[in-house]
C-alpha cells in the first residue's frame, strides 16, 4: 500500500446501510459511492474491512504544557483543583522550552496514534516569561503535518488576580495564540471574575479570535459566570466562536435557575466542553455523602440543541494522574456519568468526540463529504455501539489522503486459552 491513497474501500458510514467507497484526489474526498458488494483493495487503496469510518477525533480541551508532569515536584494529595494549581505553580518555575516541547510532542504523538487530528490546548500564560506559550508555538509548527493545534492563552492564576495578567494575555495573543481563555471562578472576587469575562470577550472580538473560558469549574451553585459569558456572546453575536469549558457548577444549580439560564444559552449559541473523567476526579471533593459528580448538564444541553463535546483535559498532570489518549475511554466515562447509556444516545455518541468538538473549534472544513480534506478514521467495529463497547485503537488514521496510522485488528479474545 502506498502512502498517498486513491480511495478507502469497504467502508461503513454512520446511519447508512451497506459498504461505500470513498474516493480521494489531491488529499480531498472526491466522491462517495455505494458498493454492490465487498471489493479487494488495490495498492493505492485502504481496505476498511466493513468497519465504521468516522471523521478524525477532536480533542477540544487539553493542557499540553502540563502533560506528563504528574508527581513533579510532588503529588496532588487532596485531589482538588486548587492543590493541582499549587503543584503546577511550583513545577512552572522549572519549565524550559525543551521540557515543554518534549512532553507536548510526546503527548500529541500518543493522540495521533489514537486518531486525534485536531487539538485545542490551553497554555498557562500566568508566567512573566511566557515560556510554555513560546514553546507551544514551536510545537504547533513542528507537528502541523499530523495535527491542527489551537493554542489558548490561558490565565491559570487569573487575569485580574495575577500581576500583569492583562499584559500577559495581550502579549500571548500578539505572539500567536489564537484563542482567548479565562478562569473567572478562580479570580479573587466575583467582581474580578465578571470584569475578566467582559474584558476577554472584548479582546477576542477586537482581534477576531476564538474564546474558550474555564467557566465555573467548581461545585459552588453560586458560581454563575456562565450567564455573563453567554450574555456577552449574545451581545457581540459571537456565540459560535465561544466555548464554555467545564461549567461544573451547572450540575449544582437549581432547576428554576437553569430554566432561566437555558433560555439565554439557546439564544447565545455557545459551545460547551465537558471533561467527565477530570470532573469526576476533581469535583465532589468538598462533599461527604452524597457526593456530587461535578459534571455539567450534558443531555439537557444537547436536548436544547446546543453543541457539547467531551475532552480529556489532562494527561498525567498535577490535576489528574491518568489518561492514555484514547477518546473512547473519555466518551465511555462521560456517557456513564451523564446517564446517557440509552441506545439513542449511544448511536449518536461519537458526535461528542467528533462533530461537536469540531463545532467548538469552529473548524471550517470537517467531516466526510465530497470536497472536504480526506481525514478520517477506520474504527474497530461496524456501529458506534460496537466501537464504544470495544474502545479499541483505531485501525487507521488518514490525513489528507496520507496514512498516519495503520494497525491490525485486535480482538480481546486473542490469546484466550479456552
Ligand atoms: N487547570 C484548571 O484550572 N483546571 C483544570 N481542569 C486543569 C488545569 C487540568
Ligand atoms: Fe482545563
CSV table of C-alpha atoms and ligand atoms in Angstrom, one decimal:
chain,number,residue,atom,x,y,z
A,1,UNK,CA,0.0,0.0,0.0
A,2,UNK,CA,1.3,3.4,-0.9
A,3,UNK,CA,1.5,6.4,1.4
A,4,UNK,CA,-1.0,8.5,-0.6
A,5,UNK,CA,-4.4,6.8,-1.1
A,6,UNK,CA,-6.7,6.9,-4.0
A,7,UNK,CA,-9.6,5.5,-2.1
A,8,UNK,CA,-10.9,3.8,1.0
A,9,UNK,CA,-13.0,0.8,0.2
A,10,UNK,CA,-15.4,-1.4,2.1
A,11,UNK,CA,-16.2,1.4,4.4
A,12,UNK,CA,-19.3,1.6,6.6
A,13,UNK,CA,-20.7,5.0,7.3
A,14,UNK,CA,-22.8,6.0,10.2
A,15,UNK,CA,-26.5,5.9,9.6
A,16,UNK,CA,-26.1,4.2,6.1
A,17,UNK,CA,-26.6,0.6,5.1
A,18,UNK,CA,-24.0,-1.3,3.1
A,19,UNK,CA,-20.5,-0.6,2.1
A,20,UNK,CA,-19.0,2.5,0.5
A,21,UNK,CA,-16.0,3.6,-1.5
A,22,UNK,CA,-14.5,7.0,-0.5
A,23,UNK,CA,-12.5,8.3,-3.5
A,24,UNK,CA,-9.6,10.6,-2.8
A,25,UNK,CA,-7.9,13.0,-5.1
A,26,UNK,CA,-5.2,15.6,-4.1
A,27,UNK,CA,-5.8,14.9,-0.4
A,28,UNK,CA,-9.5,15.5,-0.6
A,29,UNK,CA,-12.6,13.3,-0.8
A,30,UNK,CA,-13.6,13.3,-4.5
A,31,UNK,CA,-16.6,11.1,-4.4
A,32,UNK,CA,-18.6,8.7,-2.2
A,33,UNK,CA,-20.3,5.8,-3.8
A,34,UNK,CA,-22.2,2.7,-2.6
A,35,UNK,CA,-20.7,-0.7,-3.4
A,36,UNK,CA,-22.8,-3.6,-4.6
A,37,UNK,CA,-20.5,-6.0,-2.7
A,38,UNK,CA,-17.3,-6.1,-0.9
A,39,UNK,CA,-14.2,-5.5,-3.0
A,40,UNK,CA,-10.5,-6.3,-2.9
A,41,UNK,CA,-8.3,-3.2,-2.3
A,42,UNK,CA,-5.6,-2.3,-4.8
A,43,UNK,CA,-2.1,-1.0,-3.9
A,44,UNK,CA,-3.4,2.6,-3.7
A,45,UNK,CA,-6.5,1.8,-1.7
A,46,UNK,CA,-7.1,1.2,2.0
A,47,UNK,CA,-9.4,-1.6,3.0
A,48,UNK,CA,-11.7,-0.6,5.8
A,49,UNK,CA,-12.9,-4.2,6.1
A,50,UNK,CA,-16.5,-3.3,6.6
A,51,UNK,CA,-15.7,-1.3,9.7
A,52,UNK,CA,-17.1,2.1,10.6
A,53,UNK,CA,-15.3,5.1,9.0
A,54,UNK,CA,-15.7,8.3,11.0
A,55,UNK,CA,-14.2,11.8,10.9
A,56,UNK,CA,-11.0,12.2,12.8
A,57,UNK,CA,-11.3,12.6,16.5
A,58,UNK,CA,-11.2,16.1,18.0
A,59,UNK,CA,-9.6,16.7,21.4
A,60,UNK,CA,-11.1,20.1,22.2
A,61,UNK,CA,-9.6,20.7,25.7
A,62,UNK,CA,-6.2,19.6,27.0
A,63,UNK,CA,-3.4,21.2,28.9
A,64,UNK,CA,-0.3,20.1,26.9
A,65,UNK,CA,2.1,22.4,28.8
A,66,UNK,CA,1.4,20.4,32.0
A,67,UNK,CA,1.1,16.9,30.3
A,68,UNK,CA,3.3,14.2,31.8
A,69,UNK,CA,4.3,16.1,34.9
A,70,UNK,CA,2.2,14.2,37.4
A,71,UNK,CA,4.2,13.9,40.7
A,72,UNK,CA,6.6,16.8,39.8
A,73,UNK,CA,7.7,18.2,42.2
A,74,UNK,CA,5.0,16.5,44.4
A,75,UNK,CA,1.8,14.6,44.0
A,76,UNK,CA,-1.6,16.2,44.4
A,77,UNK,CA,-2.7,14.5,47.6
A,78,UNK,CA,-6.1,16.1,48.1
A,79,UNK,CA,-7.2,15.6,44.5
A,80,UNK,CA,-8.6,19.1,44.3
A,81,UNK,CA,-8.4,21.6,41.5
A,82,UNK,CA,-6.8,24.0,43.9
A,83,UNK,CA,-3.9,21.7,45.1
A,84,UNK,CA,-3.4,21.0,41.4
A,85,UNK,CA,-2.9,24.7,40.7
A,86,UNK,CA,-0.5,24.9,43.6
A,87,UNK,CA,1.6,21.9,42.4
A,88,UNK,CA,1.7,23.3,38.9
A,89,UNK,CA,2.8,26.8,40.2
A,90,UNK,CA,5.8,25.0,41.6
A,91,UNK,CA,6.5,23.0,38.5
A,92,UNK,CA,6.0,26.0,36.3
A,93,UNK,CA,9.1,27.7,37.7
A,94,UNK,CA,11.3,24.9,36.3
A,95,UNK,CA,9.9,25.0,32.7
A,96,UNK,CA,12.3,25.2,29.8
A,97,UNK,CA,11.5,25.2,26.1
A,98,UNK,CA,12.9,21.7,25.6
A,99,UNK,CA,10.9,20.4,28.5
A,100,UNK,CA,7.6,21.7,27.2
A,101,UNK,CA,8.3,20.8,23.6
A,102,UNK,CA,9.3,17.3,24.5
A,103,UNK,CA,6.3,16.5,26.7
A,104,UNK,CA,3.8,18.2,24.4
A,105,UNK,CA,5.1,16.5,21.3
A,106,UNK,CA,5.2,13.1,23.0
A,107,UNK,CA,1.5,13.6,24.0
A,108,UNK,CA,0.5,14.7,20.5
A,109,UNK,CA,2.0,11.6,19.1
A,110,UNK,CA,0.1,9.5,21.5
A,111,UNK,CA,-3.0,11.4,20.5
A,112,UNK,CA,-2.2,10.8,16.8
A,113,UNK,CA,-1.9,7.1,17.5
A,114,UNK,CA,-5.5,7.2,18.8
A,115,UNK,CA,-6.8,9.0,15.7
A,116,UNK,CA,-6.9,12.6,17.1
A,117,UNK,CA,-6.1,15.1,14.4
A,118,UNK,CA,-7.5,18.3,15.9
A,119,UNK,CA,-6.4,19.6,19.3
A,120,UNK,CA,-7.1,22.7,21.3
A,121,UNK,CA,-4.6,23.2,24.1
A,122,UNK,CA,-4.8,25.6,27.0
A,123,UNK,CA,-1.4,27.1,27.8
A,124,UNK,CA,-0.8,28.9,31.1
A,125,UNK,CA,0.2,32.5,30.4
A,126,UNK,CA,0.5,33.5,34.1
A,127,UNK,CA,4.2,33.3,33.7
A,128,UNK,CA,6.2,36.5,33.3
A,129,UNK,CA,8.5,34.7,30.8
A,130,UNK,CA,5.7,33.0,28.8
A,131,UNK,CA,8.0,30.0,28.4
A,132,UNK,CA,5.3,27.4,27.8
A,133,UNK,CA,3.4,29.7,25.4
A,134,UNK,CA,6.5,30.3,23.2
A,135,UNK,CA,7.4,26.6,23.3
A,136,UNK,CA,3.9,25.6,22.2
A,137,UNK,CA,4.1,27.9,19.2
A,138,UNK,CA,7.1,25.9,18.1
A,139,UNK,CA,5.2,22.7,18.8
A,140,UNK,CA,2.3,23.9,16.6
A,141,UNK,CA,4.8,24.5,13.7
A,142,UNK,CA,6.6,21.2,14.1
A,143,UNK,CA,3.5,19.0,14.4
A,144,UNK,CA,1.3,20.6,11.7
A,145,UNK,CA,1.8,17.5,9.5
A,146,UNK,CA,-0.2,15.3,11.8
A,147,UNK,CA,-2.4,17.6,13.9
A,148,UNK,CA,-4.1,21.0,13.7
A,149,UNK,CA,-3.3,22.6,17.0
A,150,UNK,CA,-5.2,25.6,18.5
A,151,UNK,CA,-3.5,27.4,21.3
A,152,UNK,CA,-5.5,29.1,24.1
A,153,UNK,CA,-3.9,31.9,26.1
A,154,UNK,CA,-5.0,30.5,29.5
A,155,UNK,CA,-4.5,32.6,32.6
A,156,UNK,CA,-4.3,29.8,35.1
A,157,UNK,CA,-3.8,32.1,38.1
A,158,UNK,CA,-6.3,34.7,36.9
A,159,UNK,CA,-6.3,37.8,34.7
A,160,UNK,CA,-7.4,40.2,37.4
A,161,UNK,CA,-5.7,38.3,40.3
A,162,UNK,CA,-2.2,37.9,38.8
A,163,UNK,CA,0.4,40.6,38.4
A,164,UNK,CA,0.3,42.0,34.8
A,165,UNK,CA,-2.4,39.5,34.0
A,166,UNK,CA,-3.9,41.6,31.2
A,167,UNK,CA,-0.5,42.4,29.7
A,168,UNK,CA,0.5,38.8,29.6
A,169,UNK,CA,-2.8,37.8,27.9
A,170,UNK,CA,-2.2,40.6,25.3
A,171,UNK,CA,1.4,39.5,24.7
A,172,UNK,CA,0.3,35.9,24.2
A,173,UNK,CA,-2.1,37.0,21.6
A,174,UNK,CA,0.5,39.1,19.9
A,175,UNK,CA,2.9,36.2,19.8
A,176,UNK,CA,0.3,34.0,18.1
A,177,UNK,CA,-2.2,32.3,20.5
A,178,UNK,CA,-5.4,32.1,18.5
A,179,UNK,CA,-7.9,31.6,21.4
A,180,UNK,CA,-8.6,33.8,24.4
A,181,UNK,CA,-9.0,32.0,27.7
A,182,UNK,CA,-10.2,32.9,31.2
A,183,UNK,CA,-10.8,31.5,34.7
A,184,UNK,CA,-13.5,33.7,36.4
A,185,UNK,CA,-14.3,31.2,39.2
A,186,UNK,CA,-10.6,31.4,40.4
A,187,UNK,CA,-10.3,35.2,40.4
A,188,UNK,CA,-10.1,36.6,43.9
A,189,UNK,CA,-13.6,38.1,43.9
A,190,UNK,CA,-16.8,37.7,42.0
A,191,UNK,CA,-16.4,41.2,40.6
A,192,UNK,CA,-12.9,40.4,39.3
A,193,UNK,CA,-14.4,37.3,37.6
A,194,UNK,CA,-17.2,39.3,35.9
A,195,UNK,CA,-14.7,42.0,34.9
A,196,UNK,CA,-12.3,39.5,33.4
A,197,UNK,CA,-15.0,38.0,31.2
A,198,UNK,CA,-16.1,41.3,29.8
A,199,UNK,CA,-12.5,42.2,29.2
A,200,UNK,CA,-11.5,39.0,27.5
A,201,UNK,CA,-14.6,39.0,25.3
A,202,UNK,CA,-13.7,42.5,24.1
A,203,UNK,CA,-10.2,41.4,23.4
A,204,UNK,CA,-11.3,38.4,21.4
A,205,UNK,CA,-13.8,40.4,19.4
A,206,UNK,CA,-11.4,43.1,18.7
A,207,UNK,CA,-8.8,40.7,17.3
A,208,UNK,CA,-11.4,38.3,15.7
A,209,UNK,CA,-10.2,35.4,17.9
A,210,UNK,CA,-12.0,32.4,19.4
A,211,UNK,CA,-12.8,32.2,23.1
A,212,UNK,CA,-12.6,29.3,25.5
A,213,UNK,CA,-13.1,30.0,29.1
A,214,UNK,CA,-12.7,27.7,32.1
A,215,UNK,CA,-16.0,28.6,33.5
A,216,UNK,CA,-17.5,27.6,36.9
A,217,UNK,CA,-15.2,24.6,37.4
A,218,UNK,CA,-16.3,24.3,41.0
A,219,UNK,CA,-19.2,22.6,42.8
A,220,UNK,CA,-20.4,26.0,44.1
A,221,UNK,CA,-24.0,26.6,42.9
A,222,UNK,CA,-23.4,30.3,43.3
A,223,UNK,CA,-20.7,30.3,40.7
A,224,UNK,CA,-22.7,31.9,37.9
A,225,UNK,CA,-20.1,33.2,35.4
A,226,UNK,CA,-21.6,31.2,32.6
A,227,UNK,CA,-24.6,33.6,32.4
A,228,UNK,CA,-22.1,36.5,32.0
A,229,UNK,CA,-20.2,34.7,29.3
A,230,UNK,CA,-23.4,33.8,27.4
A,231,UNK,CA,-24.8,37.3,27.7
A,232,UNK,CA,-21.6,38.9,26.3
A,233,UNK,CA,-21.5,36.3,23.5
A,234,UNK,CA,-25.1,37.2,22.6
A,235,UNK,CA,-24.4,40.9,22.8
A,236,UNK,CA,-21.5,40.6,20.4
A,237,UNK,CA,-23.3,37.9,18.3
A,238,UNK,CA,-20.3,35.7,18.8
A,239,UNK,CA,-21.7,32.5,20.3
A,240,UNK,CA,-20.5,30.1,17.7
A,241,UNK,CA,-16.9,31.2,18.4
A,242,UNK,CA,-17.1,30.9,22.2
A,243,UNK,CA,-16.7,27.7,24.2
A,244,UNK,CA,-17.6,27.4,27.9
A,245,UNK,CA,-15.4,24.7,29.4
A,246,UNK,CA,-16.3,22.6,32.4
A,247,UNK,CA,-19.4,24.6,33.7
A,248,UNK,CA,-19.4,22.0,36.6
A,249,UNK,CA,-21.4,24.4,38.8
A,250,UNK,CA,-24.4,23.8,36.5
A,251,UNK,CA,-24.5,20.3,38.0
A,252,UNK,CA,-25.4,22.0,41.2
A,253,UNK,CA,-27.7,24.8,40.0
A,254,UNK,CA,-31.3,24.6,41.0
A,255,UNK,CA,-33.8,23.8,38.2
A,256,UNK,CA,-35.6,27.1,38.4
A,257,UNK,CA,-32.4,29.0,37.7
A,258,UNK,CA,-31.4,26.5,35.0
A,259,UNK,CA,-34.7,27.0,33.3
A,260,UNK,CA,-34.0,30.8,33.0
A,261,UNK,CA,-30.3,30.2,32.1
A,262,UNK,CA,-31.1,27.8,29.3
A,263,UNK,CA,-33.2,30.4,27.6
A,264,UNK,CA,-30.1,32.6,27.4
A,265,UNK,CA,-27.8,29.7,26.4
A,266,UNK,CA,-30.0,28.8,23.5
A,267,UNK,CA,-30.1,32.4,22.3
A,268,UNK,CA,-26.3,32.8,22.6
A,269,UNK,CA,-25.4,29.5,20.7
A,270,UNK,CA,-22.4,29.0,23.0
A,271,UNK,CA,-20.4,25.7,22.6
A,272,UNK,CA,-19.9,23.5,25.7
A,273,UNK,CA,-16.9,21.4,26.6
A,274,UNK,CA,-17.2,18.8,29.3
A,275,UNK,CA,-14.3,16.8,30.7
A,276,UNK,CA,-16.0,13.9,32.5
A,277,UNK,CA,-13.0,11.9,33.7
A,278,UNK,CA,-11.4,15.1,35.1
A,279,UNK,CA,-14.5,16.4,36.8
A,280,UNK,CA,-15.4,13.1,38.4
A,281,UNK,CA,-11.9,13.1,39.9
A,282,UNK,CA,-11.6,16.8,40.9
A,283,UNK,CA,-15.1,17.7,41.9
A,284,UNK,CA,-17.2,16.4,44.8
A,285,UNK,CA,-14.1,16.8,46.9
A,286,UNK,CA,-15.8,19.0,49.5
A,287,UNK,CA,-18.8,16.7,49.8
A,288,UNK,CA,-19.0,13.8,52.2
A,289,UNK,CA,-22.1,11.8,51.1
A,290,UNK,CA,-23.9,12.1,48.8
A,291,UNK,CA,-21.0,13.2,46.6
A,292,UNK,CA,-21.8,15.2,43.5
A,293,UNK,CA,-20.5,14.2,40.1
A,294,UNK,CA,-19.5,17.8,39.3
A,295,UNK,CA,-20.4,17.5,35.7
A,296,UNK,CA,-22.5,19.9,33.6
A,297,UNK,CA,-26.0,19.1,32.3
A,298,UNK,CA,-24.8,17.3,29.1
A,299,UNK,CA,-28.0,15.6,27.9
A,300,UNK,CA,-30.1,18.7,28.7
A,301,UNK,CA,-27.8,20.9,26.8
A,302,UNK,CA,-27.9,18.5,23.8
A,303,UNK,CA,-31.7,18.3,24.0
A,304,UNK,CA,-31.7,22.1,23.9
A,305,UNK,CA,-29.9,21.9,20.6
A,306,UNK,CA,-26.6,23.1,21.9
A,307,UNK,CA,-23.3,21.6,20.9
A,308,UNK,CA,-21.5,19.7,23.7
A,309,UNK,CA,-18.2,17.9,23.2
A,310,UNK,CA,-16.1,15.8,25.6
A,311,UNK,CA,-12.4,16.4,26.2
A,312,UNK,CA,-9.7,14.7,28.3
A,313,UNK,CA,-8.5,17.9,29.9
A,314,UNK,CA,-5.4,16.3,31.5
A,315,UNK,CA,-3.0,13.6,30.8
A,316,UNK,CA,-0.8,12.6,33.7
A,317,UNK,CA,-0.5,16.1,35.2
A,318,UNK,CA,-0.9,17.8,38.6
A,319,UNK,CA,-4.7,17.6,38.3
A,320,UNK,CA,-5.1,14.0,37.1
A,321,UNK,CA,-2.7,11.1,37.2
A,322,UNK,CA,-4.4,9.0,34.5
A,323,UNK,CA,-5.1,9.3,30.8
A,324,UNK,CA,-4.0,7.3,27.7
A,325,UNK,CA,-5.1,9.4,24.7
A,326,UNK,CA,-8.0,7.2,23.9
A,327,UNK,CA,-11.0,9.4,23.5
A,328,UNK,CA,-13.3,6.3,23.5
A,329,UNK,CA,-12.4,5.9,27.2
A,330,UNK,CA,-13.4,9.5,27.9
A,331,UNK,CA,-16.6,9.1,25.9
A,332,UNK,CA,-17.4,5.9,27.8
A,333,UNK,CA,-17.0,7.5,31.2
A,334,UNK,CA,-18.9,10.6,30.1
A,335,UNK,CA,-21.9,8.6,28.9
A,336,UNK,CA,-21.9,6.7,32.2
A,337,UNK,CA,-21.7,9.8,34.4
A,338,UNK,CA,-24.3,11.7,32.4
A,339,UNK,CA,-26.9,8.9,32.3
A,340,UNK,CA,-26.5,8.6,28.6
A,341,UNK,CA,-26.4,4.9,28.0
A,342,UNK,CA,-29.8,4.9,26.3
A,343,UNK,CA,-29.4,3.5,22.8
A,344,UNK,CA,-30.5,6.7,21.1
A,345,UNK,CA,-27.6,8.5,22.9
A,346,UNK,CA,-25.1,5.7,22.2
A,347,UNK,CA,-26.0,5.7,18.5
A,348,UNK,CA,-25.0,9.4,18.3
A,349,UNK,CA,-22.3,9.3,20.9
A,350,UNK,CA,-19.4,9.6,18.6
A,351,UNK,CA,-20.5,13.1,17.7
A,352,UNK,CA,-19.3,14.1,21.2
A,353,UNK,CA,-15.7,13.4,20.2
A,354,UNK,CA,-16.0,14.4,16.5
A,355,UNK,CA,-18.6,16.9,15.1
A,356,UNK,CA,-19.3,18.7,18.3
A,357,UNK,CA,-15.7,19.2,19.0
A,358,UNK,CA,-15.2,20.5,15.5
A,359,UNK,CA,-18.1,23.0,16.2
A,360,UNK,CA,-16.3,24.2,19.3
A,361,UNK,CA,-13.1,24.6,17.4
A,362,UNK,CA,-15.0,26.4,14.7
A,363,UNK,CA,-13.3,24.3,12.1
A,364,UNK,CA,-14.2,25.5,8.6
A,365,UNK,CA,-13.8,22.1,6.9
A,366,UNK,CA,-14.5,18.9,8.8
A,367,UNK,CA,-16.2,15.6,8.2
A,368,UNK,CA,-16.6,13.0,5.5
A,369,UNK,CA,-18.0,14.6,2.3
A,370,UNK,CA,-17.1,15.3,-1.3
A,371,UNK,CA,-14.6,18.2,-1.5
A,372,UNK,CA,-13.5,18.0,2.2
A,373,UNK,CA,-10.0,17.1,3.2
A,374,UNK,CA,-9.6,13.3,3.2
A,375,UNK,CA,-9.2,13.0,7.0
A,376,UNK,CA,-10.9,10.0,8.7
A,377,UNK,CA,-10.5,7.0,10.9
A,378,UNK,CA,-11.2,3.3,10.4
A,379,UNK,CA,-12.7,2.2,13.7
A,380,UNK,CA,-12.8,-1.4,15.1
A,381,UNK,CA,-16.5,-2.1,14.9
A,382,UNK,CA,-19.3,-1.7,12.4
A,383,UNK,CA,-21.5,0.6,14.5
A,384,UNK,CA,-21.0,3.3,17.2
A,385,UNK,CA,-22.2,0.8,19.7
A,386,UNK,CA,-19.6,-1.8,18.8
A,387,UNK,CA,-16.9,0.9,18.7
A,388,UNK,CA,-17.8,2.1,22.1
A,389,UNK,CA,-18.0,-1.4,23.6
A,390,UNK,CA,-14.6,-2.3,22.4
A,391,UNK,CA,-12.8,1.0,22.9
A,392,UNK,CA,-10.0,-0.5,20.8
A,393,UNK,CA,-7.4,1.7,19.0
A,394,UNK,CA,-8.3,2.8,15.5
A,395,UNK,CA,-7.3,0.6,12.6
A,396,UNK,CA,-6.3,3.5,10.5
A,397,UNK,CA,-6.0,7.3,10.7
A,398,UNK,CA,-5.9,9.0,7.3
A,399,UNK,CA,-5.0,12.7,6.9
A,400,UNK,CA,-5.3,14.4,3.6
A,401,UNK,CA,-5.1,11.0,1.9
A,402,UNK,CA,-2.0,10.0,3.7
A,403,UNK,CA,-1.9,7.1,6.2
A,404,UNK,CA,-0.8,8.3,9.6
A,405,UNK,CA,-1.7,5.1,11.5
A,406,UNK,CA,-2.3,1.6,10.3
A,407,UNK,CA,-2.6,-1.4,12.6
A,408,UNK,CA,-4.2,-4.8,12.6
A,409,UNK,CA,-7.5,-5.6,14.2
A,410,UNK,CA,-7.0,-6.5,17.9
A,411,UNK,CA,-9.6,-8.9,19.2
A,412,UNK,CA,-9.9,-9.0,23.0
A,413,UNK,CA,-10.4,-12.8,22.7
A,414,UNK,CA,-6.9,-13.2,21.2
A,415,UNK,CA,-4.8,-15.3,23.4
A,416,UNK,CA,-7.6,-16.9,25.3
A,417,UNK,CA,-6.6,-20.5,26.1
A,418,UNK,CA,-10.1,-21.9,26.5
B,1,LIG,N1,-6.3,24.0,35.2
B,1,LIG,C1,-7.6,24.2,35.6
B,1,LIG,O1,-7.9,25.3,36.0
B,1,LIG,N2,-8.5,23.2,35.5
B,1,LIG,C2,-8.2,22.0,35.1
B,1,LIG,N3,-9.1,21.1,35.0
B,1,LIG,C3,-6.8,21.8,34.7
B,1,LIG,C4,-5.9,22.8,34.7
B,1,LIG,C5,-6.4,20.4,34.2
B,2,LIG,FE1,-8.9,22.6,31.6
